[in-house]
Short mmCIF file of C-alpha atoms and ligand atoms in Angstrom, two decimals:
data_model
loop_
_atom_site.label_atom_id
_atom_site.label_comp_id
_atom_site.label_asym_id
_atom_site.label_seq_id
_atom_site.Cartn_x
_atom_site.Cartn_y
_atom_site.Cartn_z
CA UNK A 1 71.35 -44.52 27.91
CA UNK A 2 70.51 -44.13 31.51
CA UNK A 3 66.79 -44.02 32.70
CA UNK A 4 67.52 -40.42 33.94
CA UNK A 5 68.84 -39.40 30.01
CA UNK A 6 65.74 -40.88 28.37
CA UNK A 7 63.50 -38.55 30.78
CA UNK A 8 65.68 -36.09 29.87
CA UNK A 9 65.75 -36.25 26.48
CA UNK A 10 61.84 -36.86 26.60
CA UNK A 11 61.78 -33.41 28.00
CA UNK A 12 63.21 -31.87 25.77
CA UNK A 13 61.52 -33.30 22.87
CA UNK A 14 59.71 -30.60 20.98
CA UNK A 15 56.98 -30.80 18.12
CA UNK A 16 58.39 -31.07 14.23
CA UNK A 17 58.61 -27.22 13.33
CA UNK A 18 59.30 -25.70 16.41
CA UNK A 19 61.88 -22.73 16.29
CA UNK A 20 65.06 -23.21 17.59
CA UNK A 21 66.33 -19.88 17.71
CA UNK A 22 68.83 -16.97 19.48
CA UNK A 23 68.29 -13.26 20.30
CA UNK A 24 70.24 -10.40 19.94
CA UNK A 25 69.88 -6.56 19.51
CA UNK A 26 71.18 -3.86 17.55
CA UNK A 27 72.89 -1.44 20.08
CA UNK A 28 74.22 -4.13 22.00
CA UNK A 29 75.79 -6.23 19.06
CA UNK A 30 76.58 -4.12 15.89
CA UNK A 31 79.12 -1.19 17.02
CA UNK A 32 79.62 0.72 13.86
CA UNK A 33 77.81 3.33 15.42
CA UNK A 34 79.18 6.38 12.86
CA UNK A 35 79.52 4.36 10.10
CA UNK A 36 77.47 4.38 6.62
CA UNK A 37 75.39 7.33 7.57
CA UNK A 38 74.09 6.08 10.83
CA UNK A 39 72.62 8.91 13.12
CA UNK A 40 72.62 9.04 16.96
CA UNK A 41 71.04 7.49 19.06
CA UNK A 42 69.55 7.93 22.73
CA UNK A 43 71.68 5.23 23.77
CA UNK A 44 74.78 7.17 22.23
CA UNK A 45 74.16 10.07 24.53
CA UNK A 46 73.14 7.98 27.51
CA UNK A 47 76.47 5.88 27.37
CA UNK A 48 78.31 9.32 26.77
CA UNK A 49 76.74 11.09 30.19
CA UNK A 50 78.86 10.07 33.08
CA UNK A 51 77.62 7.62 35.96
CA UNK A 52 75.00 6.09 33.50
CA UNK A 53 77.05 3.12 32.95
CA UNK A 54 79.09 0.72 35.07
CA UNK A 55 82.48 1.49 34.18
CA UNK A 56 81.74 4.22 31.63
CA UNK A 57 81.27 1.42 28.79
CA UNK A 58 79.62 2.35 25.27
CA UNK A 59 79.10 0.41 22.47
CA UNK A 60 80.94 2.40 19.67
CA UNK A 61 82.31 -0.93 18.58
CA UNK A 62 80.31 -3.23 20.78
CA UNK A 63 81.14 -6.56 19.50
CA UNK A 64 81.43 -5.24 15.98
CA UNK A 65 78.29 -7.51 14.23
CA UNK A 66 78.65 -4.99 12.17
CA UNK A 67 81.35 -6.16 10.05
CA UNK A 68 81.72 -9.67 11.45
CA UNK A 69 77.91 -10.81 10.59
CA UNK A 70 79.06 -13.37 8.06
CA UNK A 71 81.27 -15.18 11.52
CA UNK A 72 78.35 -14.86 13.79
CA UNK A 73 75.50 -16.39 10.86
CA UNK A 74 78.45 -19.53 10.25
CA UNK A 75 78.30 -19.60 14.26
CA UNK A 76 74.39 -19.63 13.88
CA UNK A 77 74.63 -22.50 11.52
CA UNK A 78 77.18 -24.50 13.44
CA UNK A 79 74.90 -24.40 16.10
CA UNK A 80 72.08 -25.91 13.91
CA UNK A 81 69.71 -22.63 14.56
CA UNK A 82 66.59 -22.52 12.53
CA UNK A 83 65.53 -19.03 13.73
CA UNK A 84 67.27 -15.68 14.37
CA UNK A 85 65.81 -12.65 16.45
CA UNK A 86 67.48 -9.57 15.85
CA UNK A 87 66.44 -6.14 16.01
CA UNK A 88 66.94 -3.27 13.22
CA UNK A 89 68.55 0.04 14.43
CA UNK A 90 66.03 2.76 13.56
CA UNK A 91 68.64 5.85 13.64
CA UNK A 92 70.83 3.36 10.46
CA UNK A 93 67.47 3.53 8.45
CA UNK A 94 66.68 7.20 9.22
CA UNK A 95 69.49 9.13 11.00
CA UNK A 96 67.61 11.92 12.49
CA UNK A 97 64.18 9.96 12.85
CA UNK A 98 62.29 10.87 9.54
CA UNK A 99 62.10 11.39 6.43
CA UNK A 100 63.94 9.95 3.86
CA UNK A 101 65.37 6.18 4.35
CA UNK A 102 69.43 5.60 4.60
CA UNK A 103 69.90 2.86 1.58
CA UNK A 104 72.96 2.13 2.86
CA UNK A 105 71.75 1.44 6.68
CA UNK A 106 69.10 -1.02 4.56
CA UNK A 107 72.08 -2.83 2.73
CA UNK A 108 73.38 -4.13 6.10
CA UNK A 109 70.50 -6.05 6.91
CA UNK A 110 69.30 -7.31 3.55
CA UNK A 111 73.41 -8.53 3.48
CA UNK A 112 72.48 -10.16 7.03
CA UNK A 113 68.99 -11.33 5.92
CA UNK A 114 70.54 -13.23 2.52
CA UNK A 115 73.15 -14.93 4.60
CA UNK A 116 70.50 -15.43 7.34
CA UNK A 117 68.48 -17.48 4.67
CA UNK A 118 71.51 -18.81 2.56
CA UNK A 119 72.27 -21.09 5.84
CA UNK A 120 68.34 -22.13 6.03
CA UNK A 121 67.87 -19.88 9.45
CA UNK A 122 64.42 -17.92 9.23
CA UNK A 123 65.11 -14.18 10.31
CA UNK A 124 62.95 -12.90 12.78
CA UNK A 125 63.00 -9.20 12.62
CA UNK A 126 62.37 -6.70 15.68
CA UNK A 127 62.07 -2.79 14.57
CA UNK A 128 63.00 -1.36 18.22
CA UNK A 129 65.17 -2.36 20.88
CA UNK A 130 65.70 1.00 22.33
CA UNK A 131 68.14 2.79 20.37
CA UNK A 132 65.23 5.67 19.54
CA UNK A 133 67.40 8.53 16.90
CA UNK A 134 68.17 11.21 19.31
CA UNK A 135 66.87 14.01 17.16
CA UNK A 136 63.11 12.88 18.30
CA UNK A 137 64.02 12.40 21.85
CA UNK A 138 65.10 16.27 21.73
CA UNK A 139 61.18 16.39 20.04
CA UNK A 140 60.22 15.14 23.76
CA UNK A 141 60.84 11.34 23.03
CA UNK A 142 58.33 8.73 23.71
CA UNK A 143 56.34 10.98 25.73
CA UNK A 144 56.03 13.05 22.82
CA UNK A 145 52.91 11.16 20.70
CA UNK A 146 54.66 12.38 17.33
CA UNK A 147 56.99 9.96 17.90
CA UNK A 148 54.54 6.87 17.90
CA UNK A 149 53.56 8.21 14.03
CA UNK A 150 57.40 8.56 13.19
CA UNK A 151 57.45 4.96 14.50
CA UNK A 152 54.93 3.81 12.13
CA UNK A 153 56.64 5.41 9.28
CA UNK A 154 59.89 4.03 9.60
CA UNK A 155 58.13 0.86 10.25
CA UNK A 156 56.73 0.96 7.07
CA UNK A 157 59.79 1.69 5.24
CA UNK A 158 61.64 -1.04 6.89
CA UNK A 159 59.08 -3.40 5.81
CA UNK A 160 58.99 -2.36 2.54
CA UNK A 161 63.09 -2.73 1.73
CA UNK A 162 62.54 -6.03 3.86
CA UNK A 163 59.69 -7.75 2.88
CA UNK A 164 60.69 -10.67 1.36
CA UNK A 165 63.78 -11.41 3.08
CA UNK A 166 62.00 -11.65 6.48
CA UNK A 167 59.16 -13.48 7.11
CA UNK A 168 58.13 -12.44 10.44
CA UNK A 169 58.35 -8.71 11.97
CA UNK A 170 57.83 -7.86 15.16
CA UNK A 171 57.22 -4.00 16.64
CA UNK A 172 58.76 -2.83 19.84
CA UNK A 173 60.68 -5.18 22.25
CA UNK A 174 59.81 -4.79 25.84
CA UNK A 175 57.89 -1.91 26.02
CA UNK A 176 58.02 -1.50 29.94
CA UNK A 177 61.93 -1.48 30.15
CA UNK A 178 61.27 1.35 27.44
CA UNK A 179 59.00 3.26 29.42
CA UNK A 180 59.66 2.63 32.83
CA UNK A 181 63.36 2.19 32.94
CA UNK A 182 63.76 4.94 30.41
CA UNK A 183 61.42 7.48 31.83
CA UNK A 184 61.30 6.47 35.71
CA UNK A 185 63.73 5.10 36.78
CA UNK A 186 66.20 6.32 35.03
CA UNK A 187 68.38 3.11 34.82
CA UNK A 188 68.34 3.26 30.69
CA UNK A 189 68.30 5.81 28.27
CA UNK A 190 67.01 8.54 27.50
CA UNK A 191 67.69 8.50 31.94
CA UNK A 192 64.70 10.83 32.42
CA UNK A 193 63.04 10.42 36.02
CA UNK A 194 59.51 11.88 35.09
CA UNK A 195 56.57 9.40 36.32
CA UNK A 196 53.85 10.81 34.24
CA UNK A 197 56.20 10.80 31.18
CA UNK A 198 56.39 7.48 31.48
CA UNK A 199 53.10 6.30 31.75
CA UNK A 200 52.71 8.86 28.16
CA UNK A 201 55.78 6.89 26.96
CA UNK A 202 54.06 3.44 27.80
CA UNK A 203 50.89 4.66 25.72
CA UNK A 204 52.33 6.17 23.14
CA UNK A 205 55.27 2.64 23.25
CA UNK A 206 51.61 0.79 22.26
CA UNK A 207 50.30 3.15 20.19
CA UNK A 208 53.48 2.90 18.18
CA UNK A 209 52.60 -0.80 17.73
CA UNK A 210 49.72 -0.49 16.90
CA UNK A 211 50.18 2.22 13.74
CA UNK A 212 52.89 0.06 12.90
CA UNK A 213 51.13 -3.03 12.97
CA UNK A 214 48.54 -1.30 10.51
CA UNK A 215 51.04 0.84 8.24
CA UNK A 216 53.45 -2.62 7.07
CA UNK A 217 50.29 -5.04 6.95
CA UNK A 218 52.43 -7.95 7.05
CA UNK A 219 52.24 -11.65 6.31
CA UNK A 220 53.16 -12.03 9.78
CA UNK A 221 53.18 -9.47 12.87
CA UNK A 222 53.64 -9.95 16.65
CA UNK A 223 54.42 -7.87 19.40
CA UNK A 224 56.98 -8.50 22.30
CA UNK A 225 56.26 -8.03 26.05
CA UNK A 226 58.55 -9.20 28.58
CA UNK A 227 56.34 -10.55 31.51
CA UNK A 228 57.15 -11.87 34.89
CA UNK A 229 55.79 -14.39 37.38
CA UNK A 230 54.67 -12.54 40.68
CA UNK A 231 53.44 -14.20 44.35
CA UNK A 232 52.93 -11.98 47.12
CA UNK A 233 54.96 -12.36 50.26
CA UNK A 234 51.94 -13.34 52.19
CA UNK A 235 48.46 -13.76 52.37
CA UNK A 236 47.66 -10.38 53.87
CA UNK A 237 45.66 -7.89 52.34
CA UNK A 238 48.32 -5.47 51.51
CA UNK A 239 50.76 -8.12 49.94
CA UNK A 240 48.12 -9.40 47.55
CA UNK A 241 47.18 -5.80 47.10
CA UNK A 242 51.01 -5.21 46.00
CA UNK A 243 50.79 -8.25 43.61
CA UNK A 244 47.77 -7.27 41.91
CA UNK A 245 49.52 -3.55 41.03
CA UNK A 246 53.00 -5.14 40.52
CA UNK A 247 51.26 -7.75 38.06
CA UNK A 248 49.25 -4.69 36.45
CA UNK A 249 51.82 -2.70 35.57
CA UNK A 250 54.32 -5.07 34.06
CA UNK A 251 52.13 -7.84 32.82
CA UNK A 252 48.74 -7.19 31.95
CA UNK A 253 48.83 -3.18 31.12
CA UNK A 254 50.29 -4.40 27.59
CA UNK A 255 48.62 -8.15 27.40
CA UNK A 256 45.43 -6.30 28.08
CA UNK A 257 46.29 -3.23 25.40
CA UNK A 258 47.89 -5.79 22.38
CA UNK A 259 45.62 -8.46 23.13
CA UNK A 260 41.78 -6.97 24.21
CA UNK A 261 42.36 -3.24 23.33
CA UNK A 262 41.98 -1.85 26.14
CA UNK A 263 43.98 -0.72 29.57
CA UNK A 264 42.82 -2.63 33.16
CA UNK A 265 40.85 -0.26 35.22
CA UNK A 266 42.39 -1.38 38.45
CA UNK A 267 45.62 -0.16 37.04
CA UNK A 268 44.44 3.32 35.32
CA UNK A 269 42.83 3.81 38.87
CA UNK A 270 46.28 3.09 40.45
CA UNK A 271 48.01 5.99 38.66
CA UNK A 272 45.88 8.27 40.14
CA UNK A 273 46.60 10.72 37.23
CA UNK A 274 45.08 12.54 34.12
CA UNK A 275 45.11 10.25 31.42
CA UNK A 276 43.85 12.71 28.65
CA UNK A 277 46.66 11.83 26.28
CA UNK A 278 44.73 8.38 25.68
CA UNK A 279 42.90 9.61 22.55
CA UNK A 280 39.82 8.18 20.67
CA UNK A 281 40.46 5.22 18.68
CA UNK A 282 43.85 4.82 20.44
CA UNK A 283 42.83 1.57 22.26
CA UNK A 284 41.65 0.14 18.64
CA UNK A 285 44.83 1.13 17.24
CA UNK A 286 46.75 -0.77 19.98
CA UNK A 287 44.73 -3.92 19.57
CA UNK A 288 45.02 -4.45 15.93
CA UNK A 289 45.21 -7.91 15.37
CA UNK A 290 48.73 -9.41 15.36
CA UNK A 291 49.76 -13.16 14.42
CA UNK A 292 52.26 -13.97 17.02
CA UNK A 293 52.99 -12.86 20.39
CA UNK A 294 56.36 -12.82 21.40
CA UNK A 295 57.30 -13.41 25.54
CA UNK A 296 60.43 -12.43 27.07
CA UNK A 297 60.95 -14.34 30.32
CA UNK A 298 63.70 -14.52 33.04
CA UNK A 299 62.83 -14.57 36.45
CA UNK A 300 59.85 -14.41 39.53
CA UNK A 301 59.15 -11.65 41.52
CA UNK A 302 58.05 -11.63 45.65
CA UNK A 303 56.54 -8.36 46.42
CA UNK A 304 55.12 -7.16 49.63
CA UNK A 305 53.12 -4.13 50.43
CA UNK A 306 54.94 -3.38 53.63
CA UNK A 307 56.87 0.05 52.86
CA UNK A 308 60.57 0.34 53.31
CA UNK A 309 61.83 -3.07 51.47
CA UNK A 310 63.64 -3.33 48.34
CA UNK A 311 62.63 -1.02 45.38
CA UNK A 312 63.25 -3.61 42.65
CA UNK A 313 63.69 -7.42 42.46
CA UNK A 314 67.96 -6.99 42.08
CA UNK A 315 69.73 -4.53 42.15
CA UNK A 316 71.04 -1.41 39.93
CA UNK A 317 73.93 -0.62 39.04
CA UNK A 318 73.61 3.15 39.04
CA UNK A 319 71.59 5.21 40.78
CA UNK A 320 68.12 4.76 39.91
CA UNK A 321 64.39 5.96 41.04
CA UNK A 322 61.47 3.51 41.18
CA UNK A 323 60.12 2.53 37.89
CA UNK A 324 56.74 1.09 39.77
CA UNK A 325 54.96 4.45 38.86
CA UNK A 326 51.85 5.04 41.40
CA UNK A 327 53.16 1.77 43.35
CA UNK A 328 56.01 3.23 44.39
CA UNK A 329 55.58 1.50 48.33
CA UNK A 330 55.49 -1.68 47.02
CA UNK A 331 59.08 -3.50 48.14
CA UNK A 332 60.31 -6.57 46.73
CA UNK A 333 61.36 -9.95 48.93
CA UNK A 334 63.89 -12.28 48.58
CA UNK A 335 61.65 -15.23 47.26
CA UNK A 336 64.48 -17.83 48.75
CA UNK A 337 65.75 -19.28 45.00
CA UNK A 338 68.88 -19.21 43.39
CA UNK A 339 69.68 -16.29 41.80
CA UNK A 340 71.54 -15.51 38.61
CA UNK A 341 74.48 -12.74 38.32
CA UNK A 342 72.09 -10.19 37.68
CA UNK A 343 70.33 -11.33 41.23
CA UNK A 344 67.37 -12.62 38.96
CA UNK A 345 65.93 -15.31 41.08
CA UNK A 346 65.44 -18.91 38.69
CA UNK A 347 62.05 -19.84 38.71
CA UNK A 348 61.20 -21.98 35.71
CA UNK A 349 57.76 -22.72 37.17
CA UNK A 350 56.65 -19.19 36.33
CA UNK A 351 57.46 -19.88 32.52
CA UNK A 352 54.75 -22.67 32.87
CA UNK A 353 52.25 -20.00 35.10
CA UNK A 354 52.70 -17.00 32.29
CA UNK A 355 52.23 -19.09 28.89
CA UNK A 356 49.29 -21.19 29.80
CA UNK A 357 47.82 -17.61 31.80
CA UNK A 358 47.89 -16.10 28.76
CA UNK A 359 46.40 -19.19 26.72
CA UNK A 360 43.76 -19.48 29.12
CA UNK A 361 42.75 -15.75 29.76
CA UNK A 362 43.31 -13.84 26.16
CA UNK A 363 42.29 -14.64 23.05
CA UNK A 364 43.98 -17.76 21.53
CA UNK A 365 47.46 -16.07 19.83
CA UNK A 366 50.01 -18.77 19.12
CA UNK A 367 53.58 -17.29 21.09
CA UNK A 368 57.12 -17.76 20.87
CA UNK A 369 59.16 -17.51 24.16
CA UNK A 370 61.57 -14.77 22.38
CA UNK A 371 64.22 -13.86 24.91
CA UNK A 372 64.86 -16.55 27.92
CA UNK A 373 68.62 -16.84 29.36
CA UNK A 374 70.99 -16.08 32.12
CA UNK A 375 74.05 -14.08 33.30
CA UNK A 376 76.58 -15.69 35.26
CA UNK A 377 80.39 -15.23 35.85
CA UNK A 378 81.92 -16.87 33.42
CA UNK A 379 85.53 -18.08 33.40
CA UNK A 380 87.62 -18.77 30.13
CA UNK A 381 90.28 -21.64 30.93
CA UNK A 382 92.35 -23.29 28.63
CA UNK A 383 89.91 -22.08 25.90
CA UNK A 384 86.62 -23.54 27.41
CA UNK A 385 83.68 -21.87 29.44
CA UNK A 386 82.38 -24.99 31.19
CA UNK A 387 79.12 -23.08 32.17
CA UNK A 388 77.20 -25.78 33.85
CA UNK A 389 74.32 -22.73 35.59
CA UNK A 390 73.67 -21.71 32.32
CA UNK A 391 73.20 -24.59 30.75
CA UNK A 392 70.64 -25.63 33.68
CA UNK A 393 69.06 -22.62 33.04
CA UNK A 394 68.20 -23.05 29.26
CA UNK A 395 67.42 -26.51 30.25
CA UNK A 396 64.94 -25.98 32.93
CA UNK A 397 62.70 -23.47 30.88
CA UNK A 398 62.96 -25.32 28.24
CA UNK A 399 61.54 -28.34 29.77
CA UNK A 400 59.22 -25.66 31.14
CA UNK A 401 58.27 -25.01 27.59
CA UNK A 402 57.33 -28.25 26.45
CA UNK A 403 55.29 -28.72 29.51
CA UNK A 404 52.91 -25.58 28.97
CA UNK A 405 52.74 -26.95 25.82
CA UNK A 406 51.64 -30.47 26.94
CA UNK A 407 49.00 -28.00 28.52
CA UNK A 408 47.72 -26.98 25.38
CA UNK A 409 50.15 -23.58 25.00
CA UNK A 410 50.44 -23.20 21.54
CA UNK A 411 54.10 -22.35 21.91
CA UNK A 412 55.59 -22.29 18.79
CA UNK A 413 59.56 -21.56 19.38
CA UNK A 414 62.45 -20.40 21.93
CA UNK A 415 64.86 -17.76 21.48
CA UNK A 416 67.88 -18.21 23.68
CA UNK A 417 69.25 -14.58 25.36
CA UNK A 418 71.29 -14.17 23.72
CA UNK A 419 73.15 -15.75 21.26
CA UNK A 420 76.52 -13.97 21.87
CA UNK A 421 78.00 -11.71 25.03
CA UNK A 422 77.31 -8.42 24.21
CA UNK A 423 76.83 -4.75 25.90
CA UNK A 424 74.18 -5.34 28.91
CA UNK A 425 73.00 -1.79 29.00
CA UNK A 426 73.83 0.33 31.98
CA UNK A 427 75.90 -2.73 33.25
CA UNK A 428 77.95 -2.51 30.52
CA UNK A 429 80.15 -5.52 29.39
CA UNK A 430 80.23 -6.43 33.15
CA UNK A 431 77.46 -9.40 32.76
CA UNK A 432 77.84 -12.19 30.16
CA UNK A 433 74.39 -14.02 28.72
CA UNK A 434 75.95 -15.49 25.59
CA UNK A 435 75.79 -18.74 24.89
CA UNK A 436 78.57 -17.64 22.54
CA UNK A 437 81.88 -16.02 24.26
CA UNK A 438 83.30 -12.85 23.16
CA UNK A 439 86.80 -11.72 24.29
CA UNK A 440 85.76 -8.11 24.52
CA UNK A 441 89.39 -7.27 23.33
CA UNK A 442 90.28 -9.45 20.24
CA UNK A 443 86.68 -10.03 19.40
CA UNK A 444 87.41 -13.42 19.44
CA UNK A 445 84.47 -15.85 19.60
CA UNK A 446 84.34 -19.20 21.48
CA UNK A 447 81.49 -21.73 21.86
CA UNK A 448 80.58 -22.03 25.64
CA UNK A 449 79.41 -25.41 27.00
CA UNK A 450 75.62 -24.48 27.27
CA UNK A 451 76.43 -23.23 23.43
CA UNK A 452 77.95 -27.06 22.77
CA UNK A 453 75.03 -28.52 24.75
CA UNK A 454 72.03 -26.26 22.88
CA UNK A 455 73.34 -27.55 19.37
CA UNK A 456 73.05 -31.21 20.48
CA UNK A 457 69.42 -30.77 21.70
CA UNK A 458 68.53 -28.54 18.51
CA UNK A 459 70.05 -31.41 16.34
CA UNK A 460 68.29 -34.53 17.91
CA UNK A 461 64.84 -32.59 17.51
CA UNK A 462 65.65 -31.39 13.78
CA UNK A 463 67.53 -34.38 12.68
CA UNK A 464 64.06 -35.74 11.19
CA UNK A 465 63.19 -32.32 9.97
CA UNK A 466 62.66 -32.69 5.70
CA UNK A 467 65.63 -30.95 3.59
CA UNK A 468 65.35 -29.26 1.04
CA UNK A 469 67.99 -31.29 -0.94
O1 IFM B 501 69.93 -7.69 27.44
C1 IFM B 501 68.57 -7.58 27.71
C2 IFM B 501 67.79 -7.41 26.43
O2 IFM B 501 68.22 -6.32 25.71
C3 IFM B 501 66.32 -7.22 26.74
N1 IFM B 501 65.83 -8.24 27.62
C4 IFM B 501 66.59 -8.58 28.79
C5 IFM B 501 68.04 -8.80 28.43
C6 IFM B 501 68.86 -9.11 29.68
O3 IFM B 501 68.83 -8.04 30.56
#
């Protein structure tokens, strides 16, 4: 071995225990969407509405999880995972929202739970990735605060069927896409382009985890934010200005509400609006205490506070409003890095800058990174993807990982987005994350390189891990 492999290898050397995982989601995996009682779903109508979606995709069939779970957990397995994120769809358990559960919406995932466990791979259970039952978006959706105490109900219900096939649940996954992208700017479902909706939707998003985190009382509970690295352009006053709101709104209006209770002033007085919906005991709610916290990471964002720039850090692939609600002049800057195929710049750095910020300024909360990946154009020849970017990608933040936790992170796993190609939301099955290729036609499944590459770095870490036989 080289002197270059060793450091390698050093790198990526990870504590006994640590989870090697994948990440997927309901919508964007399972298709099956009128099967077995399942009811509709925001992202039903959203996909059905025309110039939502890059090239009118849905996901009726998706890459059909649905009936080929048993191929993608002996895929799991193959790749030597010890951890599986995956997200429940709520409108399978209760079609219209409420009331009573769908037993047969419950089979599927204690059938994908027991094979889960039956290959040794601990399933890590998210109740919403964004596929809210359409019936309580026509109640007034997130915005509406009934829907944060239908939330908690369903939570509880899914917990009960569940509880001892999953050992780990988590509430609401990225609740900023959910609010802002689904109530500002318009880019996901439900498409509404209401600003003060969305900063109700963002409440009532943590007020749903925080009923829910109280209703299933759980062995073990986290919540999921997706947070972002973010410099300003310059030193000037109105580019650190734009940091400080940019940072507010995405990062620490939900580390601040999960983690202390409570929403930063600076960013309340930013909105500039009446924030009477915020009831008593709301903020307590919110920061019940959870066990894990689960961080979704991709990318760095340059902002300036000079008007007229970019409205977003890449762009979208419909036509969109600003989801930067009461920051609406901030513009983002090419930061000068390579970018991905979504135009995410790659900064692996700001995986090291979130984890040990959090560490250092919250409470201590052990974390997962629980989404972390990349898009790029893939090409399929003579039955190999040799993607080299991706696989530098996964490599660099995980090396990133160990770092933060060489500075004391307690970091206690990595979920790779995503474990297969699957529907990427309004850009339909135009960009590719899996590690895992899907032939959106046959369904046919192939290992990509970084897929090849992950399973050899999960195996030298685990090969001293104690078996069970
Ligand atoms: O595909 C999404 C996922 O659903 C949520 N986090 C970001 C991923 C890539 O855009």
């Amino acid at each position: 071995m080289t002197t270059q492999e060793e450091q390698t290898r050093a790198a990526l050397r990870f504590p006994p225990g640590f989870a090697w995982g994948a990440a997927t989601s309901a919508y964007q995996i399972e298709g099956a969407v009128g099967e077995d009682g399942r009811g509709a779903s925001i992202w039903d109508t959203f996909t059905r509405t025309p110039g939502r979606i890059l090239g009118g995709h849905h996901a009726d069939v998706a890459i059909d999880h649905y009936h080929r779970y048993r191929e993608d957990v002996a895929i799991m397995a193959r790749l030597g995972l010890s951890a599986y994120r995956f997200s429940v769809s709520w409108p399978r358990i209760q079609p219209g929202g409420s009331g009573p559960v769908n037993s047969k919406g419950l089979d599927f995932y204690k059938r994908l739970t027991d094979e889960l466990r039956r290959h040794d791979i601990d399933p890590w259970l998210t109740l919403y990735h964004w596929d809210l039952p359409q019936e309580l978006e026509d109640a007034g959706g997130w915005p509406n605060r009934d829907t944060a105490y239908r939330f908690a109900e369903y939570a509880a219900a899914v917990h009960e069927a569940l509880k001892d096939h999953v050992h780990t649940f988590s509430t609401v996954n990225e609740p900023w896409c959910a609010a802002f992208l689904g109530y500002a700017s318009g880019e996901h479902a439900p498409g509404r382009r209401e600003p003060e909706n969305a900063i109700r939707g963002a409440h009532h998003l943590n007020l749903a985890h925080g009923l829910a985190v109280q209703a299933m009382n759980a062995r073990r509970v986290g919540g999921c934010v997706n947070l972002y690295a973010i410099t300003p352009a310059t030193g000037a006053e109105r580019d650190l200005d734009a940091a400080r709101r940019i940072d507010g709104l995405q990062n620490r209006f939900f580390l601040d509400a999960l983690l202390l209770g409570r929403y930063p002033e600076d960013v309340l007085a930013d909105l500039g609006m009446d924030l009477g919906f915020i009831q008593p005991g709301d903020m307590k709610a919110i920061g019940a205490p959870i066990d894990v916290l689960l961080v979704n990471y991709y990318s760095r964002f340059t902002v300036s506070g000079e008007p007229g720039g970019r409205a977003s850090a890449a762009a979208a692939p419909t036509d969109t409003a600003s989801p930067w609600v009461g920051s609406e002049h901030v513009s983002f800057v090419n930061g000068g890095r390579p970018v991905t195929a979504m135009g995410w710049e790659i900064d692996e750095d700001g995986l090291v800058e979130i984890l040990t910020r959090v560490a250092r300024e919250y409470p201590p909360i052990p974390m997962v990174v629980s989404e972390n990946g990349a898009a790029f154009d893939d090409a399929l020849v003579d039955g190999r993807v040799h993607d080299r970017e991706r696989q530098a990608y996964v490599e660099a933040h995980l090396a990133a990982c160990r770092r933060a936790i060489d500075l004391g992170v307690p970091l206690q796993g990595y979920f790779a987005w995503s474990l297969m190609d699957n529907f990427e939301w309004a850009w339909g099955y135009g960009k590719r994350f899996g590690l895992v290729h899907v032939d959106f036609e046959t369904q046919e499944r192939l290992l990509k390189d970084s897929a090849l590459w992950y399973a050899e770095i999960i195996r030298q870490n685990r090969r001293h891990e104690p078996t069970d036989s």
